[in-house]
Amino acid sequence: MLKYFAITGIILLCLNGCSAIPFKKAIPVSVENADPESVKEQFALKIADKFRIINTIVFEYKGQAFSFIGYSDVDTKEKIFTVAGINPVGVKLFELTGEKDKTVLKFAIGDFTKKGNFTEAVGGDIRKIFFDRLPETGAKVYKNKNEIVFTQNEGDAIIEYVFAGQDNLLVEKRCLVDNKSIWSVNYYEYTVKNGKLHPLGIILKNYKYGYRLILRLKEVRS
């Protein structure tokens, strides 16, 4: 995905300190007396299965940042989504739809489709961020001092779910292959919108390709 956003003619900003986290981390608390299954069940009840959200999104790569507004319509139970990107001056950049294993490009300006598989790259990141936010039944679990970690195998990869903070919410989902981090999604500053929890901030890191996506929640429409 790193090549897909290196677009001339569209707002590129050189930033310093791209490794900084612009959100508050969960306050560490002991999980000694927390029951992992109850933590998972309670979280499942608190998050929305279907939602429409608007985020500001920053794509960072090698000290540069590309900013746009993301409109996402997500159904996590059916595992379908529609996402569109608009630049800060209101020009539509792309729109695509997807399901669990397929993504369809509806529209994109030419610069987005010149190199690599832009459609699958964006679709893959949407799935990592919004789908499968709960470990599967039977996932292994262990506790650190301030974290409950569920682990499960997916092919050659290990997916880990980390729950922490005062309310034991999902703070990180990460993928490892041969003990190497492939990608991670961190969730920050949960807030209640329309009766359900939504993170105000999300950071996806792709360690393989060296880029980072920063999503800041602006509006929840349903």
Coordinates of C-alpha atoms in Angstrom, one line a residue:
M1 CA 0.0 0.0 0.0
L2 CA 3.0 2.3 0.4
K3 CA 3.2 2.9 -3.3
Y4 CA -0.5 3.7 -3.7
F5 CA -0.5 6.9 -1.7
A6 CA 2.8 8.3 -3.0
I7 CA 0.7 10.6 -5.3
T8 CA 2.0 13.8 -6.8
G9 CA -0.4 16.6 -7.1
I10 CA -2.4 15.7 -4.0
I11 CA -1.5 17.2 -0.6
L12 CA 1.7 15.7 0.6
L13 CA 3.1 17.0 3.8
C14 CA 6.6 16.3 5.2
L15 CA 6.2 15.6 8.9
N16 CA 8.7 15.2 11.8
G17 CA 8.1 12.7 14.5
C18 CA 5.8 10.4 12.7
S19 CA 6.3 7.7 15.3
A20 CA 4.5 9.7 17.9
I21 CA 1.1 8.5 19.1
P22 CA -1.5 11.3 19.0
F23 CA -3.9 9.5 21.4
K24 CA -4.0 8.7 25.1
K25 CA -3.1 5.1 26.0
A26 CA -5.3 3.1 28.3
I27 CA -4.5 3.5 31.9
P28 CA -2.8 0.3 33.1
V29 CA -4.7 -1.6 35.8
S30 CA -4.2 -5.1 37.2
V31 CA -6.1 -7.9 35.5
E32 CA -5.4 -10.4 38.2
N33 CA -9.1 -10.8 39.2
A34 CA -10.5 -10.4 35.7
D35 CA -12.2 -13.4 34.0
P36 CA -11.1 -13.5 30.4
E37 CA -14.3 -14.9 29.0
S38 CA -16.4 -12.3 30.8
V39 CA -14.1 -9.6 29.5
K40 CA -14.7 -10.9 25.9
E41 CA -18.4 -11.3 26.4
Q42 CA -18.8 -7.8 27.8
F43 CA -16.8 -6.2 25.1
A44 CA -18.9 -8.0 22.5
L45 CA -22.1 -6.4 24.0
K46 CA -20.6 -2.9 24.0
I47 CA -19.4 -2.6 20.4
A48 CA -21.6 -1.9 17.3
D49 CA -22.1 -4.6 14.7
K50 CA -23.2 -2.2 12.1
F51 CA -22.2 1.5 11.8
R52 CA -21.5 4.4 9.5
I53 CA -18.6 6.6 10.5
I54 CA -16.5 9.5 9.2
N55 CA -12.8 9.6 10.1
T56 CA -10.0 11.9 9.2
I57 CA -7.2 9.6 8.0
V58 CA -3.5 10.2 7.7
F59 CA -1.3 7.8 5.8
E60 CA 2.4 8.0 6.9
Y61 CA 5.4 6.6 5.0
K62 CA 9.0 7.6 5.2
G63 CA 8.4 10.9 6.9
Q64 CA 5.6 12.0 4.5
A65 CA 1.9 12.1 5.3
F66 CA -1.1 12.1 3.0
S67 CA -4.4 13.3 4.6
F68 CA -8.0 12.6 3.6
I69 CA -11.5 12.1 5.0
G70 CA -12.8 8.5 5.1
Y71 CA -16.5 7.6 4.9
S72 CA -17.1 4.0 6.0
D73 CA -20.2 1.9 6.1
V74 CA -19.4 -1.3 7.9
D75 CA -21.4 -4.4 8.8
T76 CA -19.2 -6.7 10.9
K77 CA -21.7 -9.6 11.2
E78 CA -22.2 -9.8 7.4
K79 CA -18.6 -8.8 6.9
I80 CA -19.4 -6.2 4.2
F81 CA -18.3 -2.6 3.8
T82 CA -18.2 0.4 1.6
V83 CA -15.5 3.0 2.0
A84 CA -14.8 6.3 0.2
G85 CA -12.0 8.7 0.4
I86 CA -12.4 12.5 -0.1
N87 CA -9.5 14.9 0.0
P88 CA -9.5 18.1 2.2
V89 CA -10.9 20.2 -0.6
G90 CA -13.8 17.9 -1.3
V91 CA -12.6 15.9 -4.3
K92 CA -13.6 12.2 -4.3
L93 CA -10.5 10.1 -4.5
F94 CA -11.9 6.6 -4.4
E95 CA -14.8 4.4 -3.5
L96 CA -14.8 0.6 -3.0
T97 CA -17.0 -2.1 -1.5
G98 CA -16.0 -5.4 0.0
E99 CA -16.9 -8.5 1.8
K100 CA -14.9 -11.1 3.7
D101 CA -12.7 -12.3 0.9
K102 CA -13.4 -9.9 -2.0
T103 CA -13.1 -6.2 -2.7
V104 CA -14.6 -4.3 -5.7
L105 CA -13.3 -0.9 -6.9
K106 CA -16.2 1.4 -7.8
F107 CA -14.1 4.5 -8.5
A108 CA -10.6 5.8 -8.1
I109 CA -8.6 8.7 -9.7
G110 CA -5.9 7.4 -11.9
D111 CA -3.0 7.9 -9.6
F112 CA -4.4 5.4 -7.1
T113 CA -4.5 2.6 -9.6
K114 CA -1.2 3.0 -11.5
K115 CA 0.9 0.8 -9.2
G116 CA 0.1 -2.4 -7.3
N117 CA -3.3 -3.7 -6.2
F118 CA -4.8 -0.6 -4.6
T119 CA -8.2 -2.2 -4.2
E120 CA -7.0 -5.2 -2.2
A121 CA -4.6 -3.1 -0.1
V122 CA -7.4 -0.8 1.1
G123 CA -9.8 -3.6 1.5
G124 CA -7.3 -5.6 3.6
D125 CA -6.7 -2.7 5.9
I126 CA -10.4 -2.1 6.4
R127 CA -10.8 -5.7 7.4
K128 CA -7.9 -5.6 9.8
I129 CA -9.3 -2.5 11.5
F130 CA -13.0 -3.2 11.7
F131 CA -13.6 -7.0 11.3
D132 CA -12.9 -9.8 13.7
R133 CA -12.4 -7.6 16.8
L134 CA -13.2 -10.6 19.1
P135 CA -11.1 -13.8 19.5
E136 CA -12.6 -17.0 18.3
T137 CA -14.2 -19.5 20.7
G138 CA -11.4 -21.7 22.0
A139 CA -8.6 -19.1 21.6
K140 CA -5.8 -19.6 24.0
V141 CA -5.5 -16.9 26.7
Y142 CA -2.9 -15.7 29.1
K143 CA -2.4 -12.7 31.4
N144 CA 0.3 -10.2 31.8
K145 CA 0.3 -7.9 34.8
N146 CA -2.0 -5.4 33.1
E147 CA -3.2 -7.2 30.0
I148 CA -5.4 -10.2 29.0
V149 CA -4.1 -11.7 25.7
F150 CA -6.1 -14.1 23.5
T151 CA -4.1 -15.9 20.8
Q152 CA -5.3 -18.0 17.8
N153 CA -3.8 -19.5 14.7
E154 CA -4.8 -18.4 11.2
G155 CA -2.8 -20.4 8.7
D156 CA 0.9 -19.6 9.3
A157 CA 0.1 -16.6 11.4
I158 CA -0.8 -16.0 15.0
I159 CA -3.4 -13.3 15.8
E160 CA -3.3 -11.8 19.3
Y161 CA -6.0 -9.8 20.9
V162 CA -4.9 -7.6 23.9
F163 CA -7.5 -6.3 26.4
A164 CA -6.5 -3.7 29.0
G165 CA -7.4 -0.5 30.8
Q166 CA -9.9 0.4 33.4
D167 CA -12.7 -1.4 31.5
N168 CA -10.7 -4.2 29.9
L169 CA -11.4 -3.1 26.4
L170 CA -9.6 -4.2 23.2
V171 CA -6.5 -2.0 22.9
E172 CA -4.6 -4.0 20.3
K173 CA -4.9 -6.6 17.6
R174 CA -1.7 -7.9 16.0
C175 CA -0.4 -10.5 13.6
L176 CA 2.8 -12.4 13.9
V177 CA 4.5 -14.9 11.6
D178 CA 7.6 -16.8 12.8
N179 CA 7.6 -14.5 15.9
K180 CA 7.9 -11.4 13.6
S181 CA 5.3 -8.6 13.7
I182 CA 3.5 -8.3 10.4
W183 CA 0.8 -5.8 11.3
S184 CA -1.0 -4.3 14.3
V185 CA -4.1 -2.3 15.0
N186 CA -4.2 -0.2 18.2
Y187 CA -7.5 1.3 19.5
Y188 CA -7.5 4.4 21.8
E189 CA -9.9 6.5 23.8
Y190 CA -13.2 4.6 23.6
T191 CA -16.3 6.7 23.7
V192 CA -20.0 6.0 23.6
K193 CA -21.8 7.0 20.4
N194 CA -25.4 5.9 19.8
G195 CA -25.2 3.6 22.8
K196 CA -22.2 1.7 21.6
L197 CA -18.4 2.0 22.1
H198 CA -16.3 3.4 19.4
P199 CA -12.5 4.3 19.6
L200 CA -11.8 7.9 19.0
G201 CA -8.4 6.9 17.6
I202 CA -7.1 4.0 15.7
I203 CA -3.5 3.3 14.4
L204 CA -2.7 0.6 12.0
K205 CA 0.9 -0.3 11.5
N206 CA 2.1 -2.4 8.6
Y207 CA 5.6 -3.6 9.6
K208 CA 6.2 -5.5 6.3
Y209 CA 5.8 -2.4 4.1
G210 CA 6.6 0.2 6.7
Y211 CA 3.6 2.4 6.7
R212 CA 1.1 3.7 9.3
L213 CA -2.6 4.7 9.1
I214 CA -3.9 7.1 11.7
L215 CA -7.7 7.3 12.0
R216 CA -9.5 9.9 14.1
L217 CA -13.2 9.5 14.6
K218 CA -15.2 12.6 13.6
E219 CA -18.8 11.3 13.4
V220 CA -20.9 8.2 13.9
R221 CA -24.1 8.3 11.8
S222 CA -25.7 5.0 12.9

